[in-house]
Amino acid sequence: MSASATATATATAAELDDPRSAVTELAAGTRPFLLGVRHHSPALAAMVPALLDAAGIDVLCIELPADFQPWLAHLAHPGTVAPVALAGTREDGGLGFYPFADFSPELAAVRWARERGVEVLCCDLPLSDPGWSADEEAAARPDPVSDSEAGAGGAEGSVGGPTDPHAGQRFAAALAEAGTGREGDDLWDRAVEVLAPGCPPEAVRRAALGVGWALRQDAQNGDGVRPTDLAREAHMRHVIATASADGTRRVGAIIGSFHASALVEAGTQAPKVEEAASPPAAAPSAQSDHVTSLVPYAFDLLDSRSGYPAGIRDPQWQQAVFTAGGDPERLRDAAARTVTALCRELRAAGHPAGTGEAAETVRMAGDLARLRALPAPGRGELLEAVTTVLGQGEPLGRGRALARALETVMVGAGRGRTAPGTPRSGLGPAVEAELAELRLPRPEEPEPREVRLDPLRSDLDRRREILLQRMAVCGAGYGEQVEVSGTGDGAALSTRWRLAWTPAVPARLDLASARGVTPAQAAAGRLREDYRRASAQDGPTCALVLDGLRAAASCDLPDLVADRLDEAAAILPASATLPELLAALDLMEALCRQHLPGTTEQGREQAAALIETLLDAAVRALPGLAGSEEPNDAAALVALADRAGQRRLGMRLDDALDALARTGSPLIQGTALAVRVLLELDEPEALGGRAAGWVDAATAADSRRRLSKLLSGVLIAAAPLLQSAPAVLDPLMDRIDALTDQGFLDRLPALRGGFDSLSPAARDRLLRTVTERIGDRLDLTLNAPPALLAAWTAADAAGLAALRSLRIPLPDSLTASNPAPAAEPAETAEAEQTPAPHDAGDASQSAVESRNSKDRLSPADRWRLLLGRQASNLPSGARRYAHALDELYGAGRGEGASGVGGGPNSAGGGGQEGSFATAREWAEELDALFGADVREEVLGRAADAGRTDVLGELDPASVRPSVELLTSVLSLAGGMPEHQLARLRPLVRRLIDELAKELASQLRPALAGLTTPRPTRRPGGRLDLARTLRANLAHTRRYEDGRTVVVPERPIFNTRAHRAADWRLILVVDVSGSMEASVIWSALTAAILGGVPTLSTHFLAFSTEVADLTDQVADPLSLLLEVRVGGGTHIAAGLAHARTLVTVPARTLVVVVSDFEEGYPLGGLLGEVRALASSGVHLLGCAALDDAGAPRYSVSITQQLVAAGMPVAALSPLALARWVGDRLRGDRS
Amino acid sequence: MTLTQEAPARLERQVLPAEERHADELAFLAAYDAGPRPPGWKLTPRAAVTFICGSGGEALKTAAPAKSGKGKAAGALPDKLVIAPKFVGERALVERCVVTLAGERGLLLVGEPGTAKSMLSELLAAAVCGTSALTVQGTAGTTEDAFRYGWNYALLLAQGPTTAALVDSPVLTAMRTGRVARVEEVTRCLPEVQDALVSILSDRRVSIPELAGGGAADGAGESEGSVPAVAGFTVIATANLRDRGVSEMSAALKRRFNFETVHPIADAEAEAALVRRQATAAVERAGAEFAVDDAVLEALVTVFRDLREGRSAEGWDVERPGTVMSTAEAVQVTASLGVAAAYLSGGDVLDLVPGHLLGVVRKDDPADHGRLLGYWDGPVRRRAEDGSALWRRLWDLRETLR
């Protein structure tokens, strides 16, 4: 121990025992000779042989459970290559796990003993001893620290060291004080390892004993030493005493330095009688039925970050320290080699890291060590220097590359192996034993079998299920899960497996055995490794975390579940998209309800807390829905608001809904308004009033489309509300009632479209509500055979005649309301007689006539029409409208759509009229009924719905260009053969030309005008000599010798000017399915910007792959026909491609058009953005590029993008052109 | 803002530079540790670390009694002195900074705004070379002249390019004298201006082509046309990570700096104490007495920390606003609360907290308002439910946030 460290410890703890003398006493003891170690300690391991030689040991006691005694010979065998691990199952189910590397003092000692022929005794408690679980018994009270990996402060990986130095850590704190004061410093490392180089072995031993003594003092003064430790120490004393009983042999004990002070002079005590009664280390394995094993191990598992117990940080580096053998010079060499290797790795990853930086890193590490008075740089100094010099303060991109390089260089990939002749042990035997216990196919009975498990009901099944899941994770190839279908909406809770023990299974198990000796450990190891590998590149994705959580839970690995829950809590709120959040909420609920094993009480609480957090996150993500046109999103909004509203109604939700109701797309606006009513934030009447207002305003094509969307939105959220709270309905009913027939018919397709979001059954119910309220006449249409009807009518007629003959006064209604049904047959006949193709004029005239006829549509009929139900109850004139619209909407979706006799009228007008034979026929009917304007709307909508045949009916010359239409045409064009496409080209061409013309007239002015250097008085650019002279001629002075001098009081300079030459614009456009409108606007904008002379425009379309469509930029038609919409989203790939196009970063603009729902690790995306931003490229993200400016995007991800250097906004093409123009002109901001 | 314990102002200047404020300690440390030091350094590296991190409450004694030969300055040196800590943060960070400078390499301090980067750079410069005055303030309008040299244009036109007409930049001065130049907010300079530093840091000389002709003609060896850096010259730059309107540094420039990330104060209590101290000073400067309750102050600091870190003290997830929530802002809010309490009395100071917070958070992004509401829905509500009267009051005040 260094003088300064000891001095500080002494100074702080002077009033207690003098540490110096206590440590001296410890070190001086020879019965036994104590060697306090940490389980991994390169400094000590290097010196163990020298120390043991010097002490002249005859018997060596080593802190390992007695069960491992038979393995020692194999462990020390020269053919055994470290790292290897000893493992054994404890009585309480816990796992004793002891990895050994070359730098483990115990291994060094065992090897030394073999060379010298010294006897080695395992002196720790046998695994079967109840002492191991003494802690749990003693601590029925909640123990804050029972996790054996909690030893942040110095017991990291120590065998049986104290697990938590937080309580009463006076000495430890004093020692830590002498270190760097850095966060997470390792006490043992600072007090022993870094000081050891160049010291005599005895000094290192004293330092190690000193640290253990300090920790033990702290433990005694704090919570006391744990019962397990006391029990173990008692056993160790006993073994030591037995070993030295004859008094002639010199005993050495290699134990965790924490235990050292408990074993002082243990050899002098006679073995106690009762202890002697239980024969300890004699031949433990003989009776022990505990499975112990010696398995090969690997450096990456040895690293303490791998999640395996008793590891150490950066084993490869520790190995280098061990190899250096305590020589400072060789250590500095090792540091230099490590840094050089790091730089090579970094360069290989494409980051600049030259010899200069390597030299500076080594210099810095060395100087830091010198400043801290250390003989050579330790791991801490090395890492600090590396981070400072090579990290460049970037956690992403370069930082990640550095972390990967560190993992390669410092952790290493070394693998151990056991010596030939070592008995088979580990995973295979453990699995076979467990299979036998669970009565599943095994080597003795390998016959294939199919089992059905019900894990929630039977405990045996539960255990079987868990074992099978674990083996599946390990890749044992033993069982195959068979799909089980659930009942109704419920998920299946039972499972089916097809099982067989094939010769491949043991072989595969042996492969997996490096990761663990029990199925649980191996499965956990496999899951952790897979997870680490998947997230190594750019960090985990949300999907990865959720999958990992689900897998860990179904394998019943509570520790791993807890880890994944922590990860989920860290990652999901920050980067999950709304669908992912909903999936996560479902999974959390499954955990809380224990549908999955692997949850502890604590884990369930954690999951419950996470539900709340995730709901908060989901509320946060709501603004990102603003621009959505997807009914799914609207449904998600409802589901979320409902869930969040049940818990509590936050101001945030209120605010977000309010914003959506004001600024969202029509669909979302409608939904948000209805949700507000559902949550009782708004009055139902107000919603009804607004809905009526929408109907009023729907006079033009645009506003009708809006009406349709708004209504859909409202109804997705609030269909039941309409039935239960008719106040909402009243204003709407009044309005529909008050419309003229013409007005109603104009709006009919839009209204019908809006109500189409309801299921047919719901529409039936709504119709019933409405007709009740209108007080409609009784339903007179009977669903009876005509013959019966005729008989009834005859009877009725006879009755009427009878009444008349008796002169009884008749009610008016009987006579007044009858004409419609009466006239029906005649009118229908007339309509059907009207020949469609050649005299359409007649048809429309007759339609107009019928519209103007005095028997206007009754309110109930209007509702039948706009709900699309009970078409056969309609007057015959109106039935044609219903029929024409049914062609588009069909039967609807959801409840009642497929019902056989769901109502008197299924789609198709009650079977009276077949669907239209051709699209042309239909189009003409629409034209006749609604007029050209509405016809186009309906056909456009049909195209949207996927009817390719209607496109032929759209007249390129007269069609009104709109992005919506273009969108649907293009989405259909994707699946068309070329000869059909050829027919479409004129239409698309015209749409594109019109839109582009419109856009270009907006954009051009924004791009005009370039700056030249201007004169200024601000010093900055070059001096403008001519102007300066001219401006200062007034201040001329004449010297005596006759020379004249101009005194420039007002110098004039030129401003810096950016020459707008060779700018490059790279549009990176997301075509992953949800971006059609933006894709079109991007293509159009690209075409126009491509016409700007100083700008070369590139167009990259990406989904999961990137397509460079730059050569088609000039022709948006072919560009758009080339784009294939669909697939996932991999923005990072798009950006990576864009980066290859960058030549002069300062004159490159990269515009990303996307919804930013990245389906790949976020780290990669952020890294690309940082890389682009730091190279000086002008970056801009467009959450939407369209006229409306209402974006649909992932709020959480865009926030992180903004932080990484890419501003994100929803822009109109004009705003984008302005931005581009500003960059070109050199304005920053 | 400075994160130090302010020494009472001796002059009427608002702020004293570090080397004047701590002149005693610097002189003492120079005498205390007389060991070998890098060229141009006033203190040994170890003493420089002690100067910034303090001596841990121990009084340091000069090894040899100070000689009183050099007049009263040396004679006034005390034998023992407790060096006050001036920077709240990791000692290892300061050690790394000092080691970087000792290697004459550029040091770049990065971090969120308000994390005392500028103060640290000032202290380092004062400790290493005795002056923190050679400073360039980076702005979007900073020109290359600030890093290289400018001209006295009157002289230039009158006499042509001569040494007399040359105006040295702070960086050039530092090179001539072998001292530390500071560049504040280097990322605010335009990239082409930043790149002027690349050649300075790699070549360690500035060439002045305008003077080169004359020098070469005279054949005077080391021509005037180039100014080499004297041993000891180095650069400390600071940069913000989260501010708007920053220009990214080029990779070439980055490679010439060692990066140190300065984090916000980790310890909540230390931050609260600091806020209290500085706010008290500010309120007293305004001529009033500081009367903000400790509990209110603690709550305020908690809110700032939660919003800054994106995670509450209890581990709940919080959405970070786009606005910077630095300690400096917390001091300002506390000071305004103190002034309001003193001059505009009436009611509880706590009632003013939500309004002030809204003012801090809602600067440029309207979504930040939603984030503050979310904070109220989350941590504030939960703490109120846990039964804290103070937080319940804040929860009741939520309507003021709308």
XYZ file of N, CA, C and O in Angstrom, chain B residues 162-251:
360
model
N 4.123 46.958 -41.664
C 5.265 46.961 -40.754
C 4.821 46.283 -39.467
O 3.626 46.085 -39.230
N 5.783 45.945 -38.653
C 5.455 45.322 -37.380
C 4.604 46.254 -36.539
O 3.745 45.826 -35.774
N 4.862 47.550 -36.711
C 4.128 48.501 -35.884
C 2.649 48.512 -36.231
O 1.803 48.723 -35.364
N 2.349 48.266 -37.513
C 0.949 48.312 -37.926
C 0.207 47.034 -37.592
O -1.008 46.953 -37.724
N 0.961 46.023 -37.147
C 0.361 44.729 -36.857
C -0.369 44.779 -35.519
O 0.151 45.331 -34.547
N -1.587 44.252 -35.489
C -2.317 44.158 -34.222
C -2.401 42.688 -33.848
O -3.016 41.901 -34.561
N -1.765 42.332 -32.751
C -1.757 40.926 -32.338
C -3.124 40.528 -31.804
O -3.758 41.278 -31.069
N -3.549 39.306 -32.148
C -4.746 38.754 -31.518
C -4.331 38.183 -30.163
O -3.145 37.988 -29.913
N -5.301 37.918 -29.279
C -4.940 37.289 -28.005
C -4.177 35.994 -28.210
O -3.235 35.696 -27.474
N -4.566 35.249 -29.255
C -3.887 33.980 -29.497
C -2.437 34.234 -29.874
O -1.520 33.562 -29.387
N -2.211 35.239 -30.727
C -0.846 35.528 -31.166
C -0.001 35.988 -29.980
O 1.161 35.605 -29.830
N -0.617 36.792 -29.107
C 0.087 37.234 -27.911
C 0.495 36.039 -27.077
O 1.626 35.966 -26.571
N -0.444 35.113 -26.903
C -0.141 33.927 -26.116
C 0.998 33.136 -26.744
O 1.868 32.624 -26.048
N 1.031 33.086 -28.065
C 2.102 32.350 -28.732
C 3.441 33.029 -28.508
O 4.451 32.371 -28.268
N 3.429 34.339 -28.602
C 4.691 35.059 -28.418
C 5.228 34.873 -27.012
O 6.429 34.831 -26.798
N 4.310 34.795 -26.020
C 4.766 34.787 -24.639
C 4.715 33.394 -24.011
O 5.059 33.241 -22.845
N 4.246 32.406 -24.758
C 4.187 31.049 -24.210
C 3.160 30.896 -23.121
O 3.430 30.321 -22.071
N 1.986 31.436 -23.338
C 0.945 31.317 -22.328
C -0.294 30.617 -22.896
O -0.293 30.156 -24.026
N -1.318 30.595 -22.070
C -2.519 29.878 -22.465
C -3.517 30.852 -23.081
O -3.849 31.865 -22.458
N -3.968 30.567 -24.284
C -5.031 31.373 -24.881
C -6.355 30.669 -24.655
O -6.427 29.443 -24.713
N -7.387 31.451 -24.344
C -8.708 30.851 -24.135
C -9.618 31.232 -25.290
O -9.662 32.383 -25.700
N -10.344 30.286 -25.780
C -11.340 30.566 -26.818
C -12.694 30.152 -26.263
O -12.953 28.976 -26.035
N -13.531 31.115 -25.994
C -14.845 30.820 -25.447
C -15.814 30.525 -26.585
O -15.789 31.207 -27.607
N -16.660 29.552 -26.363
C -17.723 29.240 -27.323
C -17.180 29.075 -28.740
O -17.619 29.748 -29.669
N -16.239 28.187 -28.877
C -15.581 28.069 -30.178
C -16.572 27.624 -31.264
O -16.443 27.989 -32.434
N -17.623 26.896 -30.861
C -18.543 26.402 -31.885
C -19.463 27.485 -32.411
O -20.201 27.257 -33.355
N -19.447 28.653 -31.773
C -20.276 29.727 -32.319
C -19.591 30.429 -33.491
O -20.227 31.170 -34.229
N -18.294 30.263 -33.604
C -17.606 30.855 -34.749
C -17.972 30.075 -36.002
O -18.257 28.885 -35.943
N -17.890 30.749 -37.114
C -18.146 30.055 -38.371
C -17.034 29.033 -38.611
O -15.898 29.249 -38.191
N -17.355 27.935 -39.281
C -16.360 26.868 -39.449
C -15.061 27.360 -40.077
O -13.979 26.958 -39.654
N -15.167 28.260 -41.078
C -13.923 28.674 -41.728
C -13.056 29.501 -40.780
O -11.837 29.498 -40.878
N -13.733 30.173 -39.829
C -12.955 30.935 -38.858
C -12.310 29.986 -37.853
O -11.135 30.137 -37.495
N -13.099 28.982 -37.429
C -12.548 27.993 -36.497
C -11.282 27.358 -37.058
O -10.326 27.095 -36.335
N -11.313 27.127 -38.355
C -10.218 26.378 -38.942
C -8.894 27.136 -38.895
O -7.840 26.542 -39.110
N -8.967 28.439 -38.604
C -7.715 29.180 -38.412
C -6.915 28.557 -37.283
O -5.688 28.626 -37.246
N -7.651 27.926 -36.316
C -6.966 27.328 -35.169
C -6.193 26.075 -35.562
O -5.229 25.716 -34.891
N -6.640 25.432 -36.645
C -6.004 24.162 -36.994
C -4.524 24.363 -37.253
O -3.665 23.681 -36.682
N -4.203 25.364 -38.092
C -2.802 25.547 -38.438
C -2.022 26.021 -37.220
O -0.869 25.648 -37.026
N -2.661 26.820 -36.396
C -1.957 27.309 -35.205
C -1.589 26.132 -34.306
O -0.477 26.031 -33.794
N -2.553 25.197 -34.126
C -2.311 24.098 -33.199
C -1.408 23.025 -33.776
O -0.781 22.276 -33.035
N -1.350 22.935 -35.110
C -0.466 21.902 -35.641
C 0.916 22.464 -35.959
O 1.919 21.883 -35.574
N 0.968 23.638 -36.626
C 2.285 24.199 -36.974
C 2.935 24.906 -35.805
O 4.135 25.072 -35.754
N 2.107 25.380 -34.870
C 2.603 26.169 -33.742
C 3.330 27.421 -34.237
O 4.352 27.806 -33.712
N 2.856 27.958 -35.312
C 3.392 29.248 -35.770
C 2.331 29.920 -36.619
O 1.459 29.270 -37.177
N 2.406 31.232 -36.662
C 1.501 31.995 -37.505
C 2.369 32.728 -38.526
O 3.323 33.416 -38.143
N 2.049 32.523 -39.789
C 2.846 33.256 -40.764
C 2.120 34.519 -41.162
O 0.890 34.541 -41.253
N 2.902 35.567 -41.357
C 2.332 36.861 -41.735
C 2.912 37.211 -43.092
O 3.964 37.840 -43.187
N 2.254 36.760 -44.136
C 2.854 36.926 -45.470
C 3.135 38.388 -45.801
O 4.097 38.677 -46.510
N 2.332 39.290 -45.258
C 2.530 40.706 -45.592
C 3.901 41.197 -45.139
O 4.500 42.074 -45.740
N 4.421 40.622 -44.027
C 5.704 41.060 -43.518
C 6.854 40.247 -44.098
O 8.011 40.597 -43.937
N 6.517 39.158 -44.718
C 7.550 38.205 -45.097
C 8.548 38.814 -46.068
O 9.742 38.592 -45.948
N 8.048 39.611 -47.012
C 8.941 40.172 -48.033
C 10.088 40.946 -47.410
O 11.259 40.660 -47.659
N 9.765 41.868 -46.507
C 10.795 42.708 -45.902
C 11.797 41.882 -45.124
O 13.007 42.032 -45.269
N 11.284 40.945 -44.335
C 12.156 40.150 -43.477
C 13.162 39.356 -44.287
O 14.352 39.316 -43.980
N 12.645 38.752 -45.348
C 13.515 37.905 -46.142
C 14.594 38.740 -46.828
O 15.728 38.328 -46.941
N 14.197 39.927 -47.260
C 15.148 40.803 -47.954
C 16.289 41.185 -47.016
O 17.441 41.231 -47.415
N 15.929 41.441 -45.752
C 16.980 41.802 -44.809
C 17.855 40.602 -44.476
O 18.938 40.758 -43.918
N 17.309 39.446 -44.760
C 18.056 38.236 -44.442
C 18.250 38.074 -42.953
O 19.292 37.616 -42.490
N 17.269 38.442 -42.174
C 17.445 38.467 -40.719
C 17.004 37.166 -40.071
O 16.207 37.147 -39.158
N 17.502 36.069 -40.573
C 17.262 34.765 -39.926
C 15.788 34.471 -39.748
O 15.038 34.372 -40.702
N 15.360 34.358 -38.513
C 13.949 34.132 -38.183
C 13.185 35.361 -38.634
O 13.178 36.385 -37.974
N 12.573 35.236 -39.779
C 12.006 36.435 -40.387
C 10.790 36.902 -39.617
O 10.180 36.153 -38.850
N 10.455 38.131 -39.816
C 9.263 38.680 -39.176
C 8.007 38.071 -39.761
O 6.943 38.208 -39.199
N 8.192 37.444 -40.902
C 7.036 36.911 -41.593
C 6.398 35.731 -40.911
O 5.386 35.229 -41.363
N 6.948 35.286 -39.802
C 6.312 34.179 -39.123
C 6.585 34.258 -37.632
O 7.701 34.557 -37.209
N 5.532 34.051 -36.847
C 5.681 34.129 -35.400
C 5.591 32.713 -34.848
O 4.539 32.084 -34.941
N 6.662 32.182 -34.285
C 6.595 30.834 -33.714
C 6.027 30.879 -32.297
O 6.149 31.888 -31.613
N 5.433 29.777 -31.893
C 4.906 29.712 -30.532
C 6.025 29.379 -29.573
O 6.845 28.511 -29.838
N 6.063 30.117 -28.449
C 7.058 29.867 -27.418
C 6.574 28.683 -26.585
O 5.365 28.465 -26.450
N 7.505 27.927 -26.029
C 7.137 26.765 -25.213
C 6.165 27.197 -24.117
O 6.363 28.229 -23.469
N 5.149 26.400 -23.941
C 4.144 26.735 -22.929
C 2.837 27.183 -23.533
O 1.806 27.177 -22.866
N 2.894 27.539 -24.817
C 1.653 27.994 -25.448
C 0.685 26.830 -25.647
O 1.077 25.747 -26.087
N -0.555 27.068 -25.300
C -1.598 26.103 -25.631
C -2.956 26.802 -25.604
O -3.041 27.985 -25.271
N -3.971 26.089 -25.957
C -5.293 26.701 -26.108
C -6.309 25.933 -25.268
O -6.314 24.702 -25.275
N -7.136 26.668 -24.536
C -8.302 26.050 -23.890
C -9.537 26.612 -24.580
O -9.737 27.824 -24.609
N -10.336 25.739 -25.138
C -11.562 26.204 -25.785
C -12.747 25.637 -25.037
O -12.656 24.589 -24.402
N -13.863 26.342 -25.076
C -15.088 25.801 -24.503
C -16.148 25.747 -25.589
O -16.116 26.542 -26.534
N -17.059 24.807 -25.464
C -18.112 24.677 -26.473
C -19.385 24.158 -25.820
O -19.322 23.325 -24.922
N -20.486 24.671 -26.271
C -21.778 24.197 -25.783
C -22.295 23.101 -26.677
O -22.121 23.132 -27.880
N -22.970 22.157 -26.076
C -23.512 21.085 -26.891
C -24.954 21.339 -27.283
O -25.428 20.868 -28.295
N -25.686 22.085 -26.454
C -27.124 22.100 -26.677
C -27.653 23.430 -27.174
O -28.838 23.575 -27.393
N -26.798 24.405 -27.310
C -27.318 25.698 -27.733
C -27.683 25.678 -29.202
O -27.119 24.941 -29.985
N -28.626 26.532 -29.539
C -28.957 26.654 -30.959
C -27.877 27.457 -31.656
O -27.135 28.208 -31.049
N -27.848 27.283 -32.960
C -26.990 28.152 -33.758
C -25.512 27.869 -33.607
O -24.695 28.755 -33.743
N -25.174 26.613 -33.292
C -23.754 26.341 -33.208
C -23.285 25.762 -34.530
O -24.042 25.130 -35.254
N -22.016 26.037 -34.847
C -21.434 25.431 -36.039
C -20.593 24.260 -35.580
O -19.879 24.357 -34.590
N -20.703 23.186 -36.294
C -19.928 22.008 -35.919
C -18.451 22.236 -36.190
O -18.076 22.941 -37.122
N -17.622 21.618 -35.378
C -16.184 21.713 -35.609
C -15.771 20.693 -36.657
O -16.347 19.620 -36.752
N -14.750 21.044 -37.409
C -14.277 20.098 -38.415
C -13.501 18.985 -37.734
O -12.989 19.145 -36.630
N -13.437 17.855 -38.421
C -12.733 16.710 -37.846
C -11.264 17.046 -37.628
O -10.656 16.617 -36.643
